[in-house]
Tab-separated table of C-alpha atoms in Angstrom:
chain	number	residue	atom	x	y	z
A	22	UNK	CA	2.007	32.147	-7.815
A	23	UNK	CA	1.294	29.527	-5.188
A	24	UNK	CA	-2.252	28.297	-4.783
A	25	UNK	CA	-4.136	29.431	-1.693
A	26	UNK	CA	-5.324	25.843	-1.369
A	27	UNK	CA	-2.600	24.091	0.584
A	28	UNK	CA	-3.702	20.464	0.224
A	29	UNK	CA	-5.986	18.595	-2.152
A	30	UNK	CA	-7.453	15.483	-0.530
A	31	UNK	CA	-8.304	12.905	-3.194
A	32	UNK	CA	-10.996	10.480	-2.058
A	33	UNK	CA	-12.044	7.617	-4.378
A	34	UNK	CA	-15.365	6.150	-3.246
A	35	UNK	CA	-16.847	2.811	-4.191
A	36	UNK	CA	-19.687	1.287	-2.145
A	37	UNK	CA	-18.292	2.688	1.087
A	38	UNK	CA	-21.527	3.700	2.844
A	39	UNK	CA	-20.590	1.795	6.004
A	40	UNK	CA	-17.459	3.889	6.624
A	41	UNK	CA	-17.822	7.018	4.496
A	42	UNK	CA	-19.356	9.385	7.051
A	43	UNK	CA	-16.561	8.734	9.533
A	44	UNK	CA	-13.980	9.170	6.800
A	45	UNK	CA	-15.437	12.462	5.550
A	46	UNK	CA	-15.845	13.836	9.054
A	47	UNK	CA	-12.186	13.195	9.812
A	48	UNK	CA	-11.177	15.116	6.678
A	49	UNK	CA	-13.580	18.021	7.112
A	50	UNK	CA	-12.464	18.508	10.728
A	51	UNK	CA	-8.779	18.878	9.860
A	52	UNK	CA	-6.898	21.616	11.725
A	53	UNK	CA	-5.438	22.649	8.366
A	54	UNK	CA	-8.392	24.540	6.919
A	55	UNK	CA	-7.136	25.666	3.490
A	56	UNK	CA	-7.850	22.365	1.787
A	57	UNK	CA	-10.095	21.004	-0.919
A	58	UNK	CA	-11.693	17.566	-0.923
A	59	UNK	CA	-12.055	15.924	-4.313
A	60	UNK	CA	-14.438	12.983	-3.957
A	61	UNK	CA	-14.769	10.614	-6.906
A	62	UNK	CA	-17.826	8.388	-6.743
A	63	UNK	CA	-16.615	5.429	-8.781
A	64	UNK	CA	-19.935	3.954	-9.834
A	65	UNK	CA	-21.175	3.100	-6.336
A	66	UNK	CA	-24.448	1.179	-6.167
A	67	UNK	CA	-25.099	1.881	-2.471
A	68	UNK	CA	-25.793	5.176	-0.657
A	69	UNK	CA	-22.252	6.548	-1.025
A	70	UNK	CA	-23.189	9.287	-3.497
A	71	UNK	CA	-26.039	10.459	-1.282
A	72	UNK	CA	-23.655	10.700	1.674
A	73	UNK	CA	-21.172	12.682	-0.412
A	74	UNK	CA	-23.864	15.133	-1.505
A	75	UNK	CA	-25.039	15.573	2.078
A	76	UNK	CA	-21.532	16.493	3.217
A	77	UNK	CA	-20.974	18.745	0.174
A	78	UNK	CA	-24.037	20.810	1.122
A	79	UNK	CA	-22.461	21.492	4.508
A	80	UNK	CA	-18.856	21.993	3.357
A	81	UNK	CA	-18.142	24.013	0.208
A	82	UNK	CA	-14.601	22.599	0.039
A	83	UNK	CA	-15.986	19.289	-1.263
A	84	UNK	CA	-16.175	18.706	-5.028
A	85	UNK	CA	-17.867	15.549	-6.286
A	86	UNK	CA	-17.179	13.714	-9.527
A	87	UNK	CA	-19.719	11.006	-10.313
A	88	UNK	CA	-18.275	8.586	-12.864
A	89	UNK	CA	-18.930	5.024	-14.101
A	90	UNK	CA	-16.898	2.413	-12.283
A	91	UNK	CA	-13.350	2.409	-13.622
A	92	UNK	CA	-11.257	1.377	-10.654
A	93	UNK	CA	-9.314	3.191	-7.955
A	94	UNK	CA	-6.369	4.104	-10.203
A	95	UNK	CA	-8.571	5.900	-12.708
A	96	UNK	CA	-10.403	7.688	-9.898
A	97	UNK	CA	-7.153	8.843	-8.277
A	98	UNK	CA	-5.779	10.064	-11.607
A	99	UNK	CA	-8.936	12.090	-12.189
A	100	UNK	CA	-8.459	13.619	-8.757
A	101	UNK	CA	-4.841	14.561	-9.504
A	102	UNK	CA	-5.836	16.238	-12.772
A	103	UNK	CA	-8.396	18.422	-10.972
A	104	UNK	CA	-6.309	19.120	-7.881
A	105	UNK	CA	-5.621	22.809	-7.195
A	106	UNK	CA	-3.655	22.406	-3.991
A	107	UNK	CA	0.063	22.889	-3.507
A	108	UNK	CA	0.168	19.340	-2.154
A	109	UNK	CA	-1.885	16.210	-2.756
A	110	UNK	CA	-2.841	13.360	-0.449
A	111	UNK	CA	-4.958	10.249	-0.906
A	112	UNK	CA	-7.463	8.809	1.555
A	113	UNK	CA	-9.420	5.585	1.071
A	114	UNK	CA	-13.129	5.875	1.790
A	115	UNK	CA	-13.133	3.119	4.411
A	116	UNK	CA	-10.246	4.677	6.368
A	117	UNK	CA	-10.022	7.849	8.440
A	118	UNK	CA	-7.334	10.256	9.634
A	119	UNK	CA	-6.287	12.148	12.741
A	120	UNK	CA	-7.503	15.752	12.690
A	121	UNK	CA	-3.899	17.035	12.686
A	122	UNK	CA	-2.535	14.776	9.932
A	123	UNK	CA	-2.616	17.238	7.047
A	124	UNK	CA	-1.196	20.074	9.117
A	125	UNK	CA	1.659	17.969	10.477
A	126	UNK	CA	2.630	16.582	7.072
A	127	UNK	CA	2.309	20.006	5.435
A	128	UNK	CA	4.509	21.673	8.067
A	129	UNK	CA	7.057	18.869	7.745
A	130	UNK	CA	7.302	19.468	4.003
A	131	UNK	CA	7.596	23.235	4.406
A	132	UNK	CA	10.140	23.118	7.223
A	133	UNK	CA	12.397	20.545	5.548
A	134	UNK	CA	11.807	21.523	1.916
A	135	UNK	CA	10.705	17.962	1.192
A	136	UNK	CA	8.620	16.949	-1.796
A	137	UNK	CA	7.057	13.961	-0.033
A	138	UNK	CA	6.212	13.466	3.649
A	139	UNK	CA	5.039	10.270	5.326
A	140	UNK	CA	3.542	9.319	8.685
A	141	UNK	CA	2.791	5.937	10.238
A	142	UNK	CA	-0.653	4.409	10.522
A	143	UNK	CA	-2.910	2.593	12.916
A	144	UNK	CA	-3.479	-0.939	11.688
A	145	UNK	CA	-7.181	-1.181	12.513
A	146	UNK	CA	-8.389	-4.693	13.319
A	147	UNK	CA	-11.172	-6.178	15.420
A	148	UNK	CA	-8.619	-6.765	18.179
A	149	UNK	CA	-7.632	-3.089	18.250
A	150	UNK	CA	-4.608	-1.225	16.975
A	151	UNK	CA	-1.061	-1.217	18.244
A	152	UNK	CA	0.266	2.053	19.624
A	153	UNK	CA	3.864	2.596	18.581
A	154	UNK	CA	6.442	4.290	20.790
A	155	UNK	CA	9.025	6.667	19.346
A	156	UNK	CA	12.353	7.682	20.888
A	157	UNK	CA	11.930	11.047	19.171
A	158	UNK	CA	9.132	12.823	17.331
A	159	UNK	CA	11.508	14.963	15.315
A	160	UNK	CA	11.139	14.676	11.544
A	161	UNK	CA	13.909	12.933	9.652
A	162	UNK	CA	14.694	12.143	6.025
A	163	UNK	CA	15.006	8.705	4.474
A	164	UNK	CA	17.027	8.194	1.303
A	165	UNK	CA	15.522	6.367	-1.659
A	166	UNK	CA	17.432	3.203	-0.706
A	167	UNK	CA	16.169	3.377	2.888
A	168	UNK	CA	12.607	3.966	1.696
A	169	UNK	CA	12.630	1.067	-0.742
A	170	UNK	CA	14.268	-1.307	1.709
A	171	UNK	CA	11.466	-0.564	4.149
A	172	UNK	CA	8.798	-0.633	1.457
A	173	UNK	CA	9.769	-4.182	0.468
A	174	UNK	CA	10.270	-5.587	3.980
A	175	UNK	CA	8.186	-3.609	6.493
A	176	UNK	CA	4.591	-4.543	7.247
A	177	UNK	CA	2.083	-3.200	9.734
A	178	UNK	CA	2.042	0.284	11.192
A	179	UNK	CA	5.288	1.499	9.577
A	180	UNK	CA	4.575	0.085	6.134
A	181	UNK	CA	5.863	2.331	3.323
A	182	UNK	CA	3.869	0.795	0.495
A	183	UNK	CA	0.559	2.595	0.961
A	184	UNK	CA	-0.036	5.643	-1.190
A	185	UNK	CA	-2.104	7.041	1.681
A	186	UNK	CA	-0.574	8.534	4.869
A	187	UNK	CA	1.649	10.653	2.632
A	188	UNK	CA	1.720	14.174	1.202
A	189	UNK	CA	3.047	14.854	-2.312
A	190	UNK	CA	4.021	18.161	-3.899
A	191	UNK	CA	1.588	18.537	-6.806
A	192	UNK	CA	4.145	20.166	-9.113
A	193	UNK	CA	6.455	17.184	-8.529
A	194	UNK	CA	3.745	14.739	-9.632
A	195	UNK	CA	3.095	16.823	-12.737
A	196	UNK	CA	6.772	17.336	-13.588
A	197	UNK	CA	7.443	13.596	-13.633
A	198	UNK	CA	3.997	12.642	-14.993
A	199	UNK	CA	3.472	10.453	-11.933
A	200	UNK	CA	0.115	8.779	-12.250
A	201	UNK	CA	-1.388	5.419	-11.313
A	202	UNK	CA	-1.373	2.549	-13.811
A	203	UNK	CA	-5.002	2.229	-14.832
A	204	UNK	CA	-4.403	-1.266	-16.195
A	205	UNK	CA	-3.467	-2.442	-12.679
A	206	UNK	CA	-6.028	-3.443	-10.072
A	207	UNK	CA	-3.507	-4.971	-7.701
A	208	UNK	CA	-0.662	-3.354	-5.689
A	209	UNK	CA	-0.852	-0.191	-7.789
A	210	UNK	CA	0.169	1.741	-4.662
A	211	UNK	CA	3.537	-0.011	-4.539
A	212	UNK	CA	4.374	0.827	-8.144
A	213	UNK	CA	3.369	4.477	-7.681
A	214	UNK	CA	5.396	4.860	-4.470
A	215	UNK	CA	8.436	3.170	-6.023
A	216	UNK	CA	8.386	5.546	-8.980
A	217	UNK	CA	7.909	8.573	-6.750
A	218	UNK	CA	10.723	7.625	-4.345
A	219	UNK	CA	13.207	6.938	-7.144
A	220	UNK	CA	12.503	10.284	-8.783
A	221	UNK	CA	12.540	12.229	-5.534
A	222	UNK	CA	15.427	10.323	-3.883
A	223	UNK	CA	14.076	10.970	-0.382
A	224	UNK	CA	11.013	11.110	1.903
A	225	UNK	CA	10.484	13.214	5.011
A	226	UNK	CA	9.334	10.920	7.818
A	227	UNK	CA	7.010	12.190	10.540
A	228	UNK	CA	7.242	9.644	13.412
A	229	UNK	CA	3.577	9.631	14.414
A	230	UNK	CA	0.566	7.429	13.739
A	231	UNK	CA	-1.907	9.715	12.006
A	232	UNK	CA	-3.772	7.477	9.538
A	233	UNK	CA	-6.264	4.711	10.407
A	234	UNK	CA	-6.095	1.845	7.926
A	235	UNK	CA	-9.106	-0.479	7.940
A	236	UNK	CA	-7.374	-3.856	7.695
A	237	UNK	CA	-10.497	-5.917	8.289
A	238	UNK	CA	-12.329	-4.414	5.341
A	239	UNK	CA	-9.275	-4.533	3.067
A	240	UNK	CA	-8.730	-8.209	3.776
A	241	UNK	CA	-12.327	-9.056	2.923
A	242	UNK	CA	-12.101	-7.117	-0.321
A	243	UNK	CA	-8.804	-8.736	-1.261
A	244	UNK	CA	-10.017	-12.266	-0.670
A	245	UNK	CA	-13.206	-11.619	-2.606
A	246	UNK	CA	-11.756	-10.006	-5.713
A	247	UNK	CA	-8.338	-11.540	-6.395
A	248	UNK	CA	-8.359	-13.530	-9.620
A	249	UNK	CA	-5.311	-14.979	-11.353
A	250	UNK	CA	-3.197	-13.927	-8.409
A	251	UNK	CA	0.048	-15.371	-9.717
A	252	UNK	CA	-0.266	-13.471	-12.999
A	253	UNK	CA	-0.910	-10.265	-11.080
A	254	UNK	CA	2.275	-10.769	-9.071
A	255	UNK	CA	4.251	-11.465	-12.246
A	256	UNK	CA	3.093	-8.148	-13.707
A	257	UNK	CA	3.873	-6.359	-10.439
A	258	UNK	CA	7.409	-7.759	-10.154
A	259	UNK	CA	8.149	-6.951	-13.789
A	260	UNK	CA	7.056	-3.335	-13.371
A	261	UNK	CA	8.927	-2.878	-10.081
A	262	UNK	CA	12.159	-4.419	-11.314
A	263	UNK	CA	12.046	-2.277	-14.446
A	264	UNK	CA	11.658	0.884	-12.344
A	265	UNK	CA	14.488	-0.148	-10.003
A	266	UNK	CA	16.811	-0.872	-12.931
A	267	UNK	CA	15.967	2.388	-14.696
A	268	UNK	CA	16.715	4.196	-11.455
A	269	UNK	CA	20.067	2.369	-11.127
A	270	UNK	CA	19.076	1.226	-7.663
A	271	UNK	CA	18.183	-2.454	-8.095
A	272	UNK	CA	21.443	-3.903	-6.779
A	273	UNK	CA	21.240	-1.749	-3.647
A	274	UNK	CA	17.781	-3.017	-2.735
A	275	UNK	CA	17.926	-6.480	-4.319
A	276	UNK	CA	17.727	-8.462	-1.069
A	277	UNK	CA	14.730	-6.427	0.100
A	278	UNK	CA	13.069	-6.918	-3.275
A	279	UNK	CA	13.609	-10.679	-2.980
A	280	UNK	CA	11.970	-10.506	0.453
A	281	UNK	CA	9.010	-8.860	-1.240
A	282	UNK	CA	8.874	-11.741	-3.730
A	283	UNK	CA	8.964	-14.245	-0.865
A	284	UNK	CA	5.982	-12.455	0.677
A	285	UNK	CA	4.221	-12.807	-2.668
A	286	UNK	CA	4.899	-16.544	-2.708
A	287	UNK	CA	3.339	-16.873	0.757
A	288	UNK	CA	0.268	-14.907	-0.300
A	289	UNK	CA	-0.177	-16.992	-3.456
A	290	UNK	CA	0.091	-20.252	-1.531
A	291	UNK	CA	-2.213	-18.938	1.185
A	292	UNK	CA	-4.997	-18.426	-1.358
A	293	UNK	CA	-4.851	-21.983	-2.693
A	294	UNK	CA	-8.081	-23.851	-2.034
A	295	UNK	CA	-7.789	-26.355	0.800
A	296	UNK	CA	-9.388	-29.235	-1.106
A	297	UNK	CA	-6.399	-29.415	-3.487
A	298	UNK	CA	-3.842	-27.878	-1.196
A	299	UNK	CA	-0.988	-30.419	-1.301
A	300	UNK	CA	-0.610	-30.873	-5.047
A	301	UNK	CA	-1.326	-27.233	-5.874
A	302	UNK	CA	1.136	-25.969	-3.272
A	303	UNK	CA	3.852	-28.205	-4.701
A	304	UNK	CA	3.160	-26.937	-8.229
A	305	UNK	CA	2.940	-23.360	-6.968
A	306	UNK	CA	6.336	-23.537	-5.258
A	307	UNK	CA	8.007	-25.170	-8.261
A	308	UNK	CA	6.537	-22.705	-10.751
A	309	UNK	CA	7.387	-19.644	-8.658
A	310	UNK	CA	10.986	-20.658	-8.020
A	311	UNK	CA	11.509	-21.608	-11.652
A	312	UNK	CA	10.590	-18.061	-12.669
A	313	UNK	CA	12.368	-16.389	-9.737
A	314	UNK	CA	15.402	-18.589	-8.928
A	315	UNK	CA	17.220	-15.738	-7.145
A	316	UNK	CA	14.651	-16.063	-4.381
A	317	UNK	CA	16.636	-19.009	-3.035
A	318	UNK	CA	19.532	-16.601	-2.320
A	319	UNK	CA	17.522	-14.169	-0.197
A	320	UNK	CA	18.412	-13.283	3.369
A	321	UNK	CA	14.996	-13.125	4.993
A	322	UNK	CA	13.986	-10.098	7.069
A	323	UNK	CA	11.139	-9.755	9.608
A	324	UNK	CA	10.030	-13.403	9.403
A	325	UNK	CA	8.771	-15.730	12.100
A	326	UNK	CA	10.388	-19.060	12.991
A	327	UNK	CA	7.988	-21.257	11.011
A	328	UNK	CA	8.343	-19.133	7.892
A	329	UNK	CA	12.121	-19.408	8.220
A	330	UNK	CA	11.773	-23.172	8.555
A	331	UNK	CA	9.574	-23.330	5.469
A	332	UNK	CA	12.130	-21.348	3.480
A	333	UNK	CA	14.995	-23.548	4.675
A	334	UNK	CA	13.133	-26.645	3.504
A	335	UNK	CA	12.434	-25.353	0.015
A	336	UNK	CA	16.007	-24.073	-0.203
A	337	UNK	CA	17.403	-27.506	0.697
A	338	UNK	CA	15.235	-29.332	-1.796
A	339	UNK	CA	12.364	-27.354	-3.235
A	340	UNK	CA	11.189	-30.274	-5.410
A	341	UNK	CA	10.720	-32.513	-2.380
A	342	UNK	CA	7.168	-33.113	-1.251
A	343	UNK	CA	8.181	-32.605	2.384
A	344	UNK	CA	8.230	-28.831	1.977
A	345	UNK	CA	4.729	-29.031	0.533
A	346	UNK	CA	3.492	-30.995	3.517
A	347	UNK	CA	5.174	-28.580	5.929
A	348	UNK	CA	3.534	-25.633	4.190
A	349	UNK	CA	0.149	-27.364	4.214
A	350	UNK	CA	0.513	-27.712	7.972
A	351	UNK	CA	1.473	-24.048	8.330
A	352	UNK	CA	-1.490	-23.010	6.226
A	353	UNK	CA	-3.816	-25.223	8.258
A	354	UNK	CA	-2.640	-23.586	11.457
A	355	UNK	CA	-2.845	-20.094	9.929
A	356	UNK	CA	0.823	-19.414	10.546
A	357	UNK	CA	1.447	-17.739	7.211
A	358	UNK	CA	-0.457	-14.522	6.872
A	359	UNK	CA	-0.077	-12.608	3.634
A	360	UNK	CA	-1.358	-9.288	2.417
A	361	UNK	CA	-1.322	-7.912	-1.128
A	362	UNK	CA	0.612	-4.709	-0.511
């Protein structure tokens, strides 16, 4: 018997008082009414829990779990275990959603028989957000290969790597024991999405921007909390490659995966402290390419001219100091912009 609750919205909350009211309002005002909101207060030290309780008094669909801080993966997994909806979605507490998002994704799943549906997002920055144009607003289906190629190469409003802006059939998550790695605090979304896509083999795409992603806040969090970044990327690449090989899909998406590794190299170099930039960048390039030599064979996708020039230099002679100096100049001029996806 199908649950009368159509969608469970899982909302991990950690010190989000600045954005939480706007986030909760956007969920509570959804045009799809048969939903539940599972809010997990992950050890917040600000007024987040008080805000949650205030909203819960006004909306009986909200259930609050107040737990010691254990990270977003643990909070999301707790939400999945307690979800009663036919479908599950995830919203970050500093983001917000269009009032029709759940209804549009739910109808897309029901009309196409899809297990997962995805929409695009607004990339919220201080300069505003780009409005995309679509030749058609008809839903379509992407194969696993198409999804992963986009996941590893697409950034911005159409990015596939966020666990949010998607709807998942709850029974599908349970059948395949799809949960977040609680030992990961970096790019856990990408690993979860990769596993889900490989097991489902397709995603229904709704060509609309329905989710508002708070880039400014995410960037500040990322820069403030990343430690041992290179080691985190090594763990990420190992997990992703293992999943792709198990799914017999690695060779089909190899070039896109190498693009994803190139993005990781840029992010790692971008976080090097400027007072030691030249020597550390040289060591960083050498170390990265020694571990991932196939990167030199990649055909780059969605890169600007200066990034292409940087890659050509390290490909010609990656031990030469000239590539280090070129990168230092790019970093100085803020040409290379990376994001831990």
